[in-house]
Tab-separated table of C-alpha atoms in Angstrom:
chain	number	residue	atom	x	y	z
A	151	MET	CA	-40.107	-34.391	0.736
A	152	SER	CA	-43.059	-34.566	-1.595
A	153	ALA	CA	-46.493	-33.641	-0.338
A	154	ASP	CA	-48.248	-33.512	-3.711
A	155	VAL	CA	-51.961	-34.076	-3.618
A	156	GLN	CA	-53.161	-36.990	-5.697
A	157	PRO	CA	-56.942	-36.546	-5.922
A	158	LEU	CA	-59.309	-39.451	-5.644
A	159	PRO	CA	-62.880	-39.193	-6.860
A	160	GLY	CA	-65.342	-38.536	-4.099
A	161	PRO	CA	-69.109	-38.303	-3.812
A	162	SER	CA	-70.799	-35.497	-5.696
A	163	GLY	CA	-70.650	-32.220	-3.811
A	164	MET	CA	-68.062	-33.534	-1.370
A	165	GLY	CA	-64.983	-32.298	-3.273
A	166	GLU	CA	-61.829	-34.293	-3.844
A	167	ARG	CA	-60.169	-36.314	-1.144
A	168	PRO	CA	-56.361	-36.133	-1.154
A	169	LYS	CA	-54.221	-39.229	-1.099
A	170	ILE	CA	-51.412	-39.057	1.457
A	171	THR	CA	-48.003	-39.987	0.071
A	172	LYS	CA	-45.768	-42.613	1.679
A	173	ASP	CA	-43.296	-39.893	2.652
A	174	VAL	CA	-45.917	-38.098	4.714
A	175	TRP	CA	-47.077	-41.334	6.361
A	176	PHE	CA	-43.479	-42.097	7.278
A	177	LEU	CA	-43.052	-38.595	8.690
A	178	LEU	CA	-46.184	-39.107	10.792
A	179	PHE	CA	-44.673	-42.328	12.151
A	180	VAL	CA	-41.363	-40.642	13.022
A	181	VAL	CA	-42.706	-37.493	14.650
A	182	GLY	CA	-45.667	-39.381	16.110
A	183	THR	CA	-43.522	-41.874	18.012
A	184	ALA	CA	-41.352	-39.042	19.323
A	185	PHE	CA	-44.502	-37.125	20.271
A	186	MET	CA	-45.800	-40.211	22.061
A	187	ALA	CA	-42.578	-40.499	24.070
A	188	SER	CA	-42.618	-36.820	25.006
A	189	ARG	CA	-46.216	-37.065	26.231
A	190	TYR	CA	-45.271	-40.161	28.252
A	191	ASP	CA	-42.506	-38.220	30.008
A	192	PHE	CA	-44.706	-35.193	30.634
A	193	GLN	CA	-47.589	-37.247	32.026
A	194	LEU	CA	-45.268	-39.001	34.479
A	195	SER	CA	-43.927	-35.672	35.715
A	196	THR	CA	-47.372	-34.790	37.092
A	197	LEU	CA	-48.569	-38.245	38.127
A	198	ALA	CA	-45.493	-39.100	40.183
A	199	LEU	CA	-45.351	-35.941	42.339
A	200	PRO	CA	-46.511	-37.882	45.451
A	201	GLN	CA	-43.867	-40.559	44.822
A	202	PHE	CA	-41.175	-37.892	44.442
A	203	GLN	CA	-42.219	-36.400	47.774
A	204	GLN	CA	-42.209	-39.787	49.478
A	205	ALA	CA	-38.794	-40.707	48.073
A	206	PHE	CA	-37.049	-37.489	49.157
A	207	GLY	CA	-39.113	-36.623	52.223
A	208	TYR	CA	-39.751	-32.957	51.493
A	209	ASP	CA	-42.861	-31.018	52.558
A	210	ASP	CA	-45.908	-29.992	50.522
A	211	GLN	CA	-44.564	-26.492	49.895
A	212	THR	CA	-41.408	-27.916	48.334
A	213	SER	CA	-43.521	-30.277	46.247
A	214	VAL	CA	-45.479	-27.339	44.821
A	215	LEU	CA	-42.217	-25.477	44.165
A	216	ILE	CA	-40.743	-28.431	42.261
A	217	GLY	CA	-43.924	-28.776	40.222
A	218	THR	CA	-43.774	-25.074	39.403
A	219	ILE	CA	-40.126	-25.295	38.345
A	220	ALA	CA	-41.051	-28.117	35.990
A	221	LYS	CA	-43.803	-26.004	34.397
A	222	VAL	CA	-41.472	-23.024	33.930
A	223	GLY	CA	-39.458	-25.155	31.501
A	224	ALA	CA	-42.109	-24.444	28.875
A	225	ILE	CA	-41.137	-20.748	28.717
A	226	PRO	CA	-37.594	-21.094	27.305
A	227	ALA	CA	-38.916	-23.902	25.095
A	228	VAL	CA	-40.930	-21.390	23.081
A	229	MET	CA	-37.851	-19.234	22.502
A	230	LEU	CA	-35.723	-22.268	21.653
A	231	THR	CA	-38.274	-23.425	19.088
A	232	LEU	CA	-37.802	-20.170	17.173
A	233	MET	CA	-34.305	-21.420	16.305
A	234	ALA	CA	-35.955	-23.900	13.943
A	235	ASP	CA	-36.313	-21.054	11.449
A	236	ARG	CA	-32.551	-20.556	11.495
A	237	ILE	CA	-30.923	-23.962	11.865
A	238	GLY	CA	-33.764	-26.095	10.506
A	239	ARG	CA	-36.553	-28.243	11.901
A	240	LYS	CA	-34.706	-31.563	11.704
A	241	PRO	CA	-31.598	-30.748	13.815
A	242	LEU	CA	-33.639	-29.004	16.507
A	243	PHE	CA	-36.197	-31.821	16.572
A	244	LEU	CA	-33.459	-34.423	17.038
A	245	MET	CA	-31.797	-32.267	19.691
A	246	ALA	CA	-35.101	-32.110	21.567
A	247	ILE	CA	-35.418	-35.914	21.436
A	248	LEU	CA	-31.929	-36.365	22.855
A	249	GLY	CA	-32.639	-33.615	25.381
A	250	PHE	CA	-35.771	-35.112	26.880
A	251	SER	CA	-34.198	-38.580	26.845
A	252	ALA	CA	-31.206	-37.283	28.833
A	253	SER	CA	-33.548	-35.354	31.135
A	254	ALA	CA	-35.561	-38.505	31.769
A	255	LEU	CA	-32.369	-40.279	32.853
A	256	LEU	CA	-31.400	-37.347	35.074
A	257	THR	CA	-34.792	-37.533	36.761
A	258	ALA	CA	-34.606	-41.311	37.146
A	259	LEU	CA	-31.158	-41.062	38.777
A	260	ALA	CA	-31.971	-38.056	40.994
A	261	GLN	CA	-30.402	-38.265	44.452
A	262	ASN	CA	-31.850	-35.063	45.927
A	263	PRO	CA	-34.646	-32.548	45.277
A	264	LEU	CA	-32.321	-30.250	43.305
A	265	MET	CA	-31.438	-33.003	40.810
A	266	LEU	CA	-35.105	-33.921	40.601
A	267	ALA	CA	-36.209	-30.339	39.917
A	268	SER	CA	-33.485	-29.954	37.281
A	269	GLY	CA	-34.524	-33.161	35.548
A	270	LEU	CA	-38.191	-32.177	35.515
A	271	PHE	CA	-37.385	-28.654	34.268
A	272	PHE	CA	-35.362	-29.902	31.314
A	273	THR	CA	-37.853	-32.673	30.617
A	274	ARG	CA	-40.597	-30.074	30.204
A	275	LEU	CA	-38.348	-27.809	28.143
A	276	PHE	CA	-37.404	-30.458	25.600
A	277	THR	CA	-40.784	-32.203	25.465
A	278	MET	CA	-42.396	-28.845	24.684
A	279	VAL	CA	-39.892	-28.197	21.878
A	280	ASP	CA	-40.558	-31.673	20.521
A	281	GLU	CA	-44.337	-31.226	20.597
A	282	LEU	CA	-44.223	-27.834	18.885
A	283	LEU	CA	-41.861	-29.021	16.154
A	284	ALA	CA	-43.829	-32.226	15.575
A	285	VAL	CA	-46.854	-30.102	14.658
A	286	VAL	CA	-44.751	-27.832	12.421
A	287	LEU	CA	-43.065	-30.708	10.573
A	288	LEU	CA	-46.333	-32.490	9.863
A	289	ALA	CA	-48.275	-29.343	8.960
A	290	GLU	CA	-45.610	-28.322	6.442
A	291	ALA	CA	-45.493	-31.762	4.822
A	292	ALA	CA	-49.175	-32.725	4.700
A	293	PRO	CA	-51.470	-31.679	1.828
A	294	PRO	CA	-53.597	-28.678	2.867
A	295	GLN	CA	-56.841	-30.643	2.435
A	296	ALA	CA	-55.603	-33.374	4.796
A	297	ARG	CA	-53.673	-31.243	7.272
A	298	ALA	CA	-56.309	-31.256	10.023
A	299	TRP	CA	-56.755	-35.008	9.689
A	300	MET	CA	-53.015	-35.685	9.929
A	301	LEU	CA	-52.667	-33.397	12.940
A	302	GLY	CA	-55.570	-35.256	14.510
A	303	LEU	CA	-53.684	-38.526	14.058
A	304	LEU	CA	-50.621	-36.893	15.624
A	305	SER	CA	-52.723	-35.873	18.629
A	306	LEU	CA	-53.996	-39.446	18.875
A	307	LEU	CA	-50.424	-40.748	19.008
A	308	GLY	CA	-49.610	-38.189	21.691
A	309	ALA	CA	-52.635	-39.304	23.700
A	310	SER	CA	-51.347	-42.872	23.391
A	311	GLY	CA	-48.202	-41.751	25.203
A	312	ASP	CA	-50.374	-40.352	27.988
A	313	GLY	CA	-52.241	-43.647	28.094
A	314	VAL	CA	-49.058	-45.715	28.388
A	315	ALA	CA	-47.876	-43.498	31.254
A	316	LEU	CA	-51.226	-43.875	33.035
A	317	ALA	CA	-51.189	-47.654	32.581
A	318	ALA	CA	-47.628	-48.002	33.873
A	319	TYR	CA	-48.266	-45.670	36.786
A	320	GLY	CA	-51.550	-47.281	37.770
A	321	ASN	CA	-50.034	-50.766	37.843
A	322	PHE	CA	-46.577	-50.163	39.285
A	323	ALA	CA	-46.480	-46.863	41.212
A	324	ASP	CA	-46.980	-48.663	44.543
A	325	GLN	CA	-43.696	-50.529	44.134
A	326	PRO	CA	-40.616	-48.986	45.796
A	327	ASP	CA	-38.819	-46.551	43.469
A	328	ALA	CA	-40.931	-47.692	40.501
A	329	TRP	CA	-41.002	-44.093	39.277
A	330	ARG	CA	-37.266	-44.351	38.582
A	331	TRP	CA	-37.491	-47.142	36.018
A	332	MET	CA	-40.674	-45.665	34.560
A	333	TYR	CA	-38.774	-42.447	33.943
A	334	ALA	CA	-35.719	-44.304	32.651
A	335	ALA	CA	-37.964	-45.898	30.019
A	336	GLY	CA	-38.502	-42.405	28.644
A	337	ALA	CA	-34.890	-42.398	27.437
A	338	VAL	CA	-35.580	-45.045	24.776
A	339	PRO	CA	-36.151	-42.437	22.010
A	340	ALA	CA	-32.465	-41.508	22.262
A	341	LEU	CA	-31.662	-44.868	20.663
A	342	LEU	CA	-34.285	-44.394	17.951
A	343	SER	CA	-32.899	-40.953	17.104
A	344	ILE	CA	-29.859	-42.636	15.547
A	345	VAL	CA	-32.156	-44.137	12.911
A	346	TRP	CA	-34.304	-41.024	12.647
A	347	ARG	CA	-31.250	-38.866	11.950
A	348	LEU	CA	-30.662	-40.805	8.733
A	349	ALA	CA	-34.296	-41.305	7.739
A	350	LEU	CA	-35.896	-37.973	8.643
A	351	PRO	CA	-35.552	-35.376	5.862
A	352	GLU	CA	-35.529	-31.645	6.420
A	353	SER	CA	-38.823	-29.823	5.918
A	354	SER	CA	-39.209	-28.888	2.258
A	355	ALA	CA	-40.985	-25.690	3.321
A	356	PHE	CA	-37.965	-24.658	5.411
A	357	VAL	CA	-35.550	-25.476	2.595
A	358	ALA	CA	-37.587	-23.396	0.142
A	359	ALA	CA	-37.835	-20.470	2.573
A	360	LYS	CA	-34.121	-20.653	3.320
A	361	GLN	CA	-33.234	-20.595	-0.357
A	362	ALA	CA	-35.502	-17.583	-0.834
A	363	ASN	CA	-34.004	-15.963	2.287
A	364	GLN	CA	-37.444	-15.781	3.889
A	365	ALA	CA	-36.818	-17.766	7.085
A	366	ASN	CA	-37.323	-14.739	9.336
A	367	GLN	CA	-39.742	-15.630	12.098
A	368	PHE	CA	-39.766	-12.124	13.578
A	369	ALA	CA	-40.860	-10.563	10.289
A	370	LEU	CA	-43.703	-13.095	10.141
A	371	ILE	CA	-44.742	-12.286	13.701
A	372	ARG	CA	-44.668	-8.549	13.003
A	373	ALA	CA	-46.791	-9.019	9.894
A	374	ASN	CA	-49.376	-10.954	11.918
A	375	ARG	CA	-48.990	-9.162	15.236
A	376	ARG	CA	-52.686	-8.797	16.062
A	377	PRO	CA	-53.775	-12.448	15.534
A	378	VAL	CA	-50.614	-13.681	17.290
A	379	ILE	CA	-51.367	-11.530	20.343
A	380	LEU	CA	-55.062	-12.467	20.424
A	381	ILE	CA	-54.375	-16.189	20.060
A	382	GLY	CA	-51.682	-15.955	22.738
A	383	ILE	CA	-54.056	-14.247	25.177
A	384	ALA	CA	-56.818	-16.778	24.484
A	385	TYR	CA	-54.405	-19.669	24.949
A	386	PHE	CA	-53.097	-18.185	28.211
A	387	LEU	CA	-56.600	-17.667	29.607
A	388	PHE	CA	-57.586	-21.195	28.581
A	389	TRP	CA	-54.694	-22.815	30.438
A	390	LEU	CA	-54.696	-20.476	33.456
A	391	PRO	CA	-57.359	-22.429	35.425
A	392	ILE	CA	-56.704	-25.817	33.838
A	393	SER	CA	-52.950	-26.166	34.267
A	394	PRO	CA	-52.912	-26.206	38.113
A	395	ALA	CA	-55.695	-28.787	38.179
A	396	LEU	CA	-53.907	-31.073	35.732
A	397	SER	CA	-50.558	-30.569	37.461
A	398	TYR	CA	-51.599	-31.267	41.035
A	399	ASN	CA	-54.629	-33.559	40.801
A	400	SER	CA	-52.486	-36.634	41.486
A	401	GLN	CA	-50.805	-34.893	44.432
A	402	TYR	CA	-54.134	-33.835	45.938
A	403	LEU	CA	-55.990	-37.092	45.370
A	404	GLN	CA	-53.243	-39.194	46.946
A	405	SER	CA	-52.112	-36.859	49.740
A	406	VAL	CA	-55.472	-35.435	50.844
A	407	ALA	CA	-58.174	-37.771	49.534
A	408	LYS	CA	-55.981	-40.855	50.154
A	409	TRP	CA	-56.591	-42.387	46.747
A	410	GLU	CA	-54.432	-45.183	45.410
A	411	PRO	CA	-52.273	-44.591	42.299
A	412	SER	CA	-54.432	-47.040	40.356
A	413	GLN	CA	-57.543	-44.989	41.153
A	414	VAL	CA	-55.833	-41.764	40.072
A	415	ALA	CA	-54.728	-43.386	36.816
A	416	LEU	CA	-58.212	-44.767	36.130
A	417	VAL	CA	-59.950	-41.434	36.705
A	418	SER	CA	-57.334	-39.592	34.625
A	419	PHE	CA	-57.782	-42.091	31.796
A	420	ALA	CA	-61.575	-41.756	31.906
A	421	ALA	CA	-61.293	-37.959	31.875
A	422	GLY	CA	-58.937	-38.153	28.904
A	423	VAL	CA	-61.344	-40.348	26.955
A	424	ILE	CA	-64.234	-37.968	27.623
A	425	GLY	CA	-62.203	-34.806	27.027
């Protein structure tokens, strides 16, 4: 995949503005739509906690446990993503798409809390892999001068997935078992992956590193141990207070404050626009 920079003249003192190739725009479309779908699935997993509890009749303690199990899926996702340096970004990315599509179906068809917890766990696992690899694929393909801009567009597409989930939840969550078909809709990317498998090329950066026998993620981590550790600690501390609030705000607002799903969706949307 070519990511050559074709400079366009810019205003004096502003430097040269890179022109994004069609290949990179197409890659943004492919990984962006998958990213959108993964964010849709993840957003539903937190919004619909009260509906899960109502459908299966378990207590608040079990609801917290199921929400925790879903979050734990992010831990093996990080380790699984490291395989991208061995088998390639493309096959693992497609596997993640199929994985979260299958997990969405498992959640939609859940007949008991165990099936539900399993579906949510694997949904989080594969959506996390998909999100991490989407960033890697786009960062490796985009021109350095436009990398931040392209990643910003990717984030915008991901936020669109959150918005679709909020809109669907706010309008239909009151209907009996609506969460099932909303989750089933998250399996649509499995159909698109058939096309993506043929159209999505492997990362040129991975191919070059593989040919040079440099695709060793552990050597890279060892060489940058200090910044990796510091960034990891900062990221952990950032999410430590935020994650519980984002995970259980829908549960609290509906169970304790007696809000309607539409009110929860509206407030969440407004917070997302501001934040």
